[in-house]
């Protein structure tokens, strides 16, 4: 709980720092606050996990491990922001403050134990993002993205709320434990409840960007500033998945005959839509947006095959995906700075100019493609293993076809970096030290998790 | 000294070190030194190996505790020849790229690949095996795409996705098998001990077979191979043809047939027919080739077709023949590709029609070329003879007609290989090649080593056969169709 309070205070402090024009203090204070949050989360590790505050939140291992992941990834994104925000906006402190509040929402979603908290968490997380996406006020793409995101987000929140209402109507409670008891004990589950489950599923699929509710993803990811995209596609996505996982693992397991076919359809459509559209992209950023849709499909494997190992599989996958995304977007920022474009062509010859950047981006791409010795492979392996546990071989074969397709577009950028020559008028770009630390650190973590997955699995 | 893990570690460390060497001269000497060190380190295994069926020098650690995955490596009579082949060929491959000014990263990729290959050959745990299998793919992709020629980007992307798709199917099968035993395990022994129904074994068979057949490649999964071989740099082609395709054949012997014997029984006729079609088809196409490198690429399809047929005949002769022929094929194909590379460098072309009469200017080259060529064709007293003899005997025991058509590889092989020799070495020398230099220095060294082993194994094939005999017999006892 200390973590949540810390983040609230931190957000307000950062706003005041902005008020007093203490621009140089923003980053150190934010990072310090994140470290304190991390400290609270780690110190709560061995506490007994009981619902706190009238059953509103629960900090069990699931919540803590994913919260730690979210905080660490936010820290990496913040480090990348050092020179980034200055260039695009004057409202520096608002950036930091909004990201912190969004992280706060993510933590609430990670740890909810009551549907009211789930709703509040998702809203806190999203409202901050609506602003962040549109923060480049003069940029038309940014405005369009913000509007789209807001409309779609509000729409999906409506679904979510409606679903929660129906569940309440059927069971008379918002509390997860009580709902669990309702599902397990009541002789006849009301049709309202089933309707509620479907609506909740729609709402959550919107949030994680699973097809056919994915239409906002590419435009919003593309229109938002790169750093915000990287925050959105990692922290926000991961938290939404934890919300998903907690709901299904505590409440809805007994009803799996009902939702498995629905979810299976969603997964298969998501995988194919994400992968096939990603093939056609000429912009790296848009490719990442579509590939994030297909990754949502893979992560849903953990839910369709829900069981004891689902959480650890999802944790490894989420960590791998987040680290790789941070690397990809970090390198994209630098490349865009020197070439002014987000297309694949702007990566041409990067291996000659900046061998280090090319190497870390290659590791990230191999991780996303799921090549062994990277974290992405371990994540895929564990999720595939879960699905195999429930004997869904057809789903696995489809997933494998998609993974092979994925290699094509992930290697696209590697091909550009290593095998094609750059055009001549590329500015020499100095790589700031903070970027080096973040990118190399994330690449090393990717390899460590890939080679020795127990380093992260020991947590759950 | 006999620590297998060190054998895996040395190439990884040398790869990391070589990444930072920018000076071409220093890089190549360091790479050679590392490759020779690795070769030296593998000698104790040859000396200390007791030629029985047991698994020796075993090492195992817990790798992923929560999933029960182990890191498990060991050596038996089937993996030892592969280990020797890998570690013996890598120094030659490094040496053969000496005249090109490559920076450290080129040699680093070769070293890294060596580690992956060794992991595949030593693994006794399917997870370890799969990791090695994929890890070997990344460096060779970069070698071929960075230093290749022609339409290298498209060709190698096709190669990568093709093989990656195959190995993912294998991964599905591996995960399935992993979940079958009482305590989930990737151990080779537990896979073999599984009591699977025939229908299960049938699809397991295809999942494995596609992965291996793409790598080997067996007709009709060979379409990536001629382009990739032709447009790779010489060292890349040697790695691909000399060592990497043996991963696939080794996989057939070690994993596919023991794990899914009923599946193999059900489909061995199909595979045999595919192998024989591959032999005849590739030989005929090889005969029509104008590009010398492409010709050898097709000849390689024909040769490995026979090797795979030998494996699927699943008897002593077939398996023993497959093992020794893998070594032989590795030696001769590396030699042949090296000679093609020398010729290309000297004459500036690979087209057969533009060559001719080179023997008159380069007698030493012509001599070693002839000996290696004879080895590839399978002339008695060269290494290829005993291998092809055993393979054909194995296939004959399986079915006469397969042996009849498979035997065409000898005749057709002689035809296209001698055509290659005739077009390049004999006849009149075109005027523009008045100054073709003969081989010298390290080129002589590489080729003489290959010639030596060509003759040595031709005269005394028992050197390899005795290593693998007991293991092969044991495998055949254990797994019966």
Short mmCIF file of C-alpha atoms in Angstrom, two decimals, chain A residues 146-414:
data_model
loop_
_atom_site.label_atom_id
_atom_site.label_comp_id
_atom_site.label_asym_id
_atom_site.label_seq_id
_atom_site.Cartn_x
_atom_site.Cartn_y
_atom_site.Cartn_z
CA UNK A 146 -5.73 11.34 -28.65
CA UNK A 147 -9.27 11.75 -29.90
CA UNK A 148 -9.41 8.21 -31.22
CA UNK A 149 -7.96 6.83 -28.05
CA UNK A 150 -10.36 8.80 -25.91
CA UNK A 151 -13.46 7.82 -27.86
CA UNK A 152 -12.49 4.17 -28.10
CA UNK A 153 -11.28 4.12 -24.52
CA UNK A 154 -14.48 5.67 -23.20
CA UNK A 155 -16.48 3.25 -25.27
CA UNK A 156 -14.62 0.24 -23.90
CA UNK A 157 -14.87 1.55 -20.36
CA UNK A 158 -18.60 1.63 -20.93
CA UNK A 159 -18.54 -2.04 -21.83
CA UNK A 160 -16.46 -2.77 -18.78
CA UNK A 161 -18.79 -0.90 -16.47
CA UNK A 162 -21.86 -2.51 -17.98
CA UNK A 163 -20.29 -5.91 -17.50
CA UNK A 164 -19.47 -5.17 -13.89
CA UNK A 165 -23.05 -4.02 -13.34
CA UNK A 166 -24.47 -7.21 -14.75
CA UNK A 167 -22.18 -9.29 -12.57
CA UNK A 168 -23.37 -7.27 -9.61
CA UNK A 169 -26.95 -7.77 -10.61
CA UNK A 170 -26.46 -11.50 -10.69
CA UNK A 171 -24.34 -11.94 -7.60
CA UNK A 172 -24.91 -8.85 -5.51
CA UNK A 173 -21.23 -8.15 -4.91
CA UNK A 174 -18.13 -6.47 -6.35
CA UNK A 175 -15.72 -8.45 -4.23
CA UNK A 176 -13.65 -11.09 -5.99
CA UNK A 177 -13.79 -13.59 -3.12
CA UNK A 178 -17.54 -13.24 -2.87
CA UNK A 179 -17.88 -13.61 -6.63
CA UNK A 180 -15.72 -16.68 -6.50
CA UNK A 181 -17.99 -18.14 -3.85
CA UNK A 182 -21.02 -17.25 -5.95
CA UNK A 183 -19.67 -19.02 -9.03
CA UNK A 184 -18.63 -22.07 -7.09
CA UNK A 185 -21.65 -22.53 -4.87
CA UNK A 186 -24.76 -21.23 -6.53
CA UNK A 187 -26.75 -24.02 -8.11
CA UNK A 188 -27.82 -22.01 -11.10
CA UNK A 189 -25.82 -19.10 -12.42
CA UNK A 190 -28.00 -16.34 -13.73
CA UNK A 191 -27.85 -15.50 -17.47
CA UNK A 192 -27.05 -11.95 -16.40
CA UNK A 193 -23.75 -13.23 -15.14
CA UNK A 194 -22.84 -14.73 -18.49
CA UNK A 195 -23.75 -11.49 -20.22
CA UNK A 196 -21.58 -9.64 -17.76
CA UNK A 197 -18.64 -11.94 -18.45
CA UNK A 198 -18.93 -11.34 -22.18
CA UNK A 199 -19.08 -7.57 -21.76
CA UNK A 200 -16.11 -7.63 -19.40
CA UNK A 201 -14.22 -9.69 -21.93
CA UNK A 202 -14.96 -7.11 -24.61
CA UNK A 203 -13.87 -4.25 -22.39
CA UNK A 204 -10.62 -5.90 -21.39
CA UNK A 205 -9.86 -6.97 -24.96
CA UNK A 206 -10.20 -3.32 -25.93
CA UNK A 207 -7.65 -2.38 -23.31
CA UNK A 208 -5.10 -5.00 -24.31
CA UNK A 209 -5.67 -4.37 -27.99
CA UNK A 210 -6.86 -7.80 -29.02
CA UNK A 211 -8.70 -8.22 -32.30
CA UNK A 212 -11.45 -7.47 -33.23
CA UNK A 213 -11.18 -4.62 -30.71
CA UNK A 214 -7.74 -3.53 -31.89
CA UNK A 215 -8.56 -0.80 -34.36
CA UNK A 216 -7.37 2.01 -32.15
CA UNK A 217 -3.96 0.50 -31.50
CA UNK A 218 -2.01 1.25 -34.68
CA UNK A 219 -3.23 4.82 -35.06
CA UNK A 220 -2.77 5.68 -31.42
CA UNK A 221 0.65 4.06 -31.17
CA UNK A 222 1.67 5.76 -34.36
CA UNK A 223 0.36 9.21 -33.47
CA UNK A 224 1.63 9.38 -29.91
CA UNK A 225 5.14 10.59 -29.12
CA UNK A 226 7.49 7.60 -29.31
CA UNK A 227 8.24 7.55 -25.61
CA UNK A 228 4.56 7.58 -24.71
CA UNK A 229 4.04 4.74 -27.16
CA UNK A 230 6.70 2.75 -25.43
CA UNK A 231 5.06 3.40 -22.07
CA UNK A 232 1.64 2.51 -23.40
CA UNK A 233 2.67 -0.65 -25.14
CA UNK A 234 4.54 -1.96 -22.12
CA UNK A 235 3.31 -0.84 -18.71
CA UNK A 236 -0.32 -0.19 -19.60
CA UNK A 237 -0.64 -3.35 -21.61
CA UNK A 238 0.99 -5.52 -18.98
CA UNK A 239 -1.24 -4.14 -16.25
CA UNK A 240 -4.37 -4.75 -18.33
CA UNK A 241 -3.28 -8.35 -18.75
CA UNK A 242 -2.85 -8.76 -15.02
CA UNK A 243 -6.40 -7.47 -14.58
CA UNK A 244 -7.51 -10.05 -17.10
CA UNK A 245 -5.53 -12.83 -15.44
CA UNK A 246 -6.74 -12.09 -11.94
CA UNK A 247 -10.37 -12.01 -12.96
CA UNK A 248 -10.16 -15.30 -14.80
CA UNK A 249 -7.94 -17.13 -12.36
CA UNK A 250 -9.93 -16.25 -9.23
CA UNK A 251 -13.50 -16.01 -10.43
CA UNK A 252 -14.12 -17.47 -13.83
CA UNK A 253 -12.20 -20.76 -13.87
CA UNK A 254 -15.32 -22.88 -13.21
CA UNK A 255 -17.04 -21.31 -16.20
CA UNK A 256 -14.27 -22.11 -18.66
CA UNK A 257 -16.58 -24.17 -20.85
CA UNK A 258 -18.42 -20.95 -21.50
CA UNK A 259 -15.62 -18.53 -22.28
CA UNK A 260 -12.94 -20.79 -23.78
CA UNK A 261 -14.47 -20.87 -27.30
CA UNK A 262 -14.93 -17.10 -27.27
CA UNK A 263 -11.39 -16.48 -26.12
CA UNK A 264 -9.95 -19.01 -28.57
CA UNK A 265 -11.64 -17.22 -31.44
CA UNK A 266 -10.31 -13.89 -30.22
CA UNK A 267 -6.79 -15.29 -29.92
CA UNK A 268 -6.71 -16.80 -33.37
CA UNK A 269 -8.11 -13.69 -35.02
CA UNK A 270 -5.69 -11.51 -33.04
CA UNK A 271 -2.65 -13.54 -34.05
CA UNK A 272 -3.48 -13.50 -37.73
CA UNK A 273 -4.64 -9.89 -37.91
CA UNK A 274 -1.62 -8.63 -35.99
CA UNK A 275 0.93 -10.62 -37.90
CA UNK A 276 -0.40 -10.25 -41.38
CA UNK A 277 -0.93 -6.51 -41.11
CA UNK A 278 2.50 -6.08 -39.55
CA UNK A 279 3.96 -7.67 -42.67
CA UNK A 280 2.66 -4.86 -44.81
CA UNK A 281 3.99 -1.93 -42.83
CA UNK A 282 6.71 0.35 -44.08
CA UNK A 283 7.04 2.28 -40.84
CA UNK A 284 8.92 0.68 -37.98
CA UNK A 285 6.66 2.28 -35.42
CA UNK A 286 3.52 0.97 -37.08
CA UNK A 287 5.11 -2.44 -37.40
CA UNK A 288 5.71 -2.41 -33.66
CA UNK A 289 2.07 -1.39 -33.13
CA UNK A 290 0.75 -4.31 -35.14
CA UNK A 291 3.26 -6.69 -33.66
CA UNK A 292 2.03 -5.63 -30.22
CA UNK A 293 -1.40 -6.85 -31.28
CA UNK A 294 0.00 -10.25 -32.11
CA UNK A 295 1.87 -10.30 -28.81
CA UNK A 296 -1.42 -9.63 -27.07
CA UNK A 297 -2.63 -12.77 -28.81
CA UNK A 298 0.28 -14.78 -27.43
CA UNK A 299 -0.23 -13.41 -23.94
CA UNK A 300 -3.86 -14.44 -24.02
CA UNK A 301 -2.55 -18.01 -24.20
CA UNK A 302 -1.88 -17.72 -20.50
CA UNK A 303 -5.55 -17.01 -19.91
CA UNK A 304 -7.05 -19.59 -22.21
CA UNK A 305 -4.95 -22.27 -20.55
CA UNK A 306 -5.33 -20.82 -17.10
CA UNK A 307 -3.67 -22.81 -14.34
CA UNK A 308 -0.88 -22.82 -11.82
CA UNK A 309 1.82 -21.85 -14.32
CA UNK A 310 -0.12 -19.13 -16.14
CA UNK A 311 1.13 -16.27 -14.02
CA UNK A 312 4.81 -17.19 -14.32
CA UNK A 313 4.52 -17.73 -18.05
CA UNK A 314 2.87 -14.38 -18.47
CA UNK A 315 5.42 -12.69 -16.24
CA UNK A 316 8.33 -13.94 -18.33
CA UNK A 317 6.55 -13.08 -21.55
CA UNK A 318 5.57 -9.63 -20.32
CA UNK A 319 9.09 -8.91 -19.10
CA UNK A 320 10.60 -10.06 -22.39
CA UNK A 321 8.13 -8.10 -24.46
CA UNK A 322 8.47 -4.94 -22.37
CA UNK A 323 12.26 -4.96 -22.39
CA UNK A 324 12.38 -5.55 -26.12
CA UNK A 325 9.85 -2.78 -26.74
CA UNK A 326 11.80 -0.32 -24.64
CA UNK A 327 14.92 -1.12 -26.67
CA UNK A 328 13.08 -0.87 -29.97
CA UNK A 329 11.49 2.48 -29.19
CA UNK A 330 14.66 3.82 -27.59
CA UNK A 331 16.65 3.08 -30.73
CA UNK A 332 13.82 4.46 -32.84
CA UNK A 333 14.04 7.79 -30.99
CA UNK A 334 17.75 8.07 -31.79
CA UNK A 335 17.29 7.00 -35.38
CA UNK A 336 14.45 9.44 -35.88
CA UNK A 337 16.58 12.20 -34.46
CA UNK A 338 19.32 11.63 -37.00
CA UNK A 339 17.22 10.80 -40.05
CA UNK A 340 13.89 12.42 -39.30
CA UNK A 341 11.90 9.38 -40.34
CA UNK A 342 10.35 6.33 -38.72
CA UNK A 343 10.49 4.16 -41.81
CA UNK A 344 12.51 0.99 -42.10
CA UNK A 345 14.78 2.75 -44.58
CA UNK A 346 16.01 5.12 -41.90
CA UNK A 347 17.66 2.15 -40.19
CA UNK A 348 19.80 1.51 -43.26
CA UNK A 349 23.46 1.18 -42.41
CA UNK A 350 22.96 1.64 -38.69
CA UNK A 351 25.35 -1.23 -38.01
CA UNK A 352 28.15 0.79 -39.61
CA UNK A 353 27.33 4.04 -37.87
CA UNK A 354 26.37 2.71 -34.45
CA UNK A 355 27.29 -0.95 -34.01
CA UNK A 356 26.13 -0.93 -30.40
CA UNK A 357 22.64 0.31 -31.23
CA UNK A 358 22.35 -2.20 -34.05
CA UNK A 359 23.40 -5.04 -31.78
CA UNK A 360 20.93 -4.25 -28.98
CA UNK A 361 18.11 -3.76 -31.46
CA UNK A 362 18.97 -7.11 -33.03
CA UNK A 363 18.79 -8.76 -29.63
CA UNK A 364 15.42 -7.11 -29.04
CA UNK A 365 14.09 -8.27 -32.40
CA UNK A 366 15.32 -11.82 -31.86
CA UNK A 367 13.65 -11.76 -28.47
CA UNK A 368 10.36 -10.61 -29.98
CA UNK A 369 10.68 -13.28 -32.65
CA UNK A 370 11.31 -15.89 -29.98
CA UNK A 371 14.81 -17.16 -30.73
CA UNK A 372 16.45 -19.22 -27.95
CA UNK A 373 18.82 -17.64 -25.46
CA UNK A 374 16.65 -14.54 -25.40
CA UNK A 375 13.86 -13.85 -22.92
CA UNK A 376 11.26 -13.92 -25.69
CA UNK A 377 11.93 -17.58 -26.33
CA UNK A 378 11.49 -18.52 -22.69
CA UNK A 379 8.22 -16.59 -22.57
CA UNK A 380 6.90 -18.23 -25.72
CA UNK A 381 8.09 -21.61 -24.55
CA UNK A 382 6.30 -21.31 -21.21
CA UNK A 383 3.06 -20.08 -22.74
CA UNK A 384 3.16 -22.79 -25.43
CA UNK A 385 3.80 -25.28 -22.68
CA UNK A 386 0.72 -24.08 -20.79
CA UNK A 387 -1.41 -24.43 -23.88
CA UNK A 388 0.00 -27.89 -24.53
CA UNK A 389 -0.93 -28.78 -20.98
CA UNK A 390 -4.56 -28.27 -21.95
CA UNK A 391 -3.99 -30.26 -25.17
CA UNK A 392 -4.71 -27.55 -27.61
CA UNK A 393 -2.40 -28.67 -30.37
CA UNK A 394 -4.33 -26.95 -33.15
CA UNK A 395 -3.91 -23.60 -31.41
CA UNK A 396 -0.19 -24.29 -31.06
CA UNK A 397 0.22 -25.10 -34.73
CA UNK A 398 -1.52 -21.83 -35.63
CA UNK A 399 0.70 -19.99 -33.17
CA UNK A 400 3.78 -21.55 -34.71
CA UNK A 401 2.74 -20.45 -38.19
CA UNK A 402 2.35 -16.94 -36.83
CA UNK A 403 5.71 -17.03 -35.11
CA UNK A 404 7.33 -17.95 -38.42
CA UNK A 405 5.52 -15.10 -40.14
CA UNK A 406 6.68 -12.77 -37.37
CA UNK A 407 10.30 -13.51 -38.14
CA UNK A 408 9.84 -11.87 -41.51
CA UNK A 409 9.06 -8.42 -40.19
CA UNK A 410 11.36 -8.58 -37.20
CA UNK A 411 14.26 -9.44 -39.46
CA UNK A 412 13.24 -6.65 -41.81
CA UNK A 413 14.84 -4.04 -39.58
CA UNK A 414 17.88 -6.27 -38.97
#
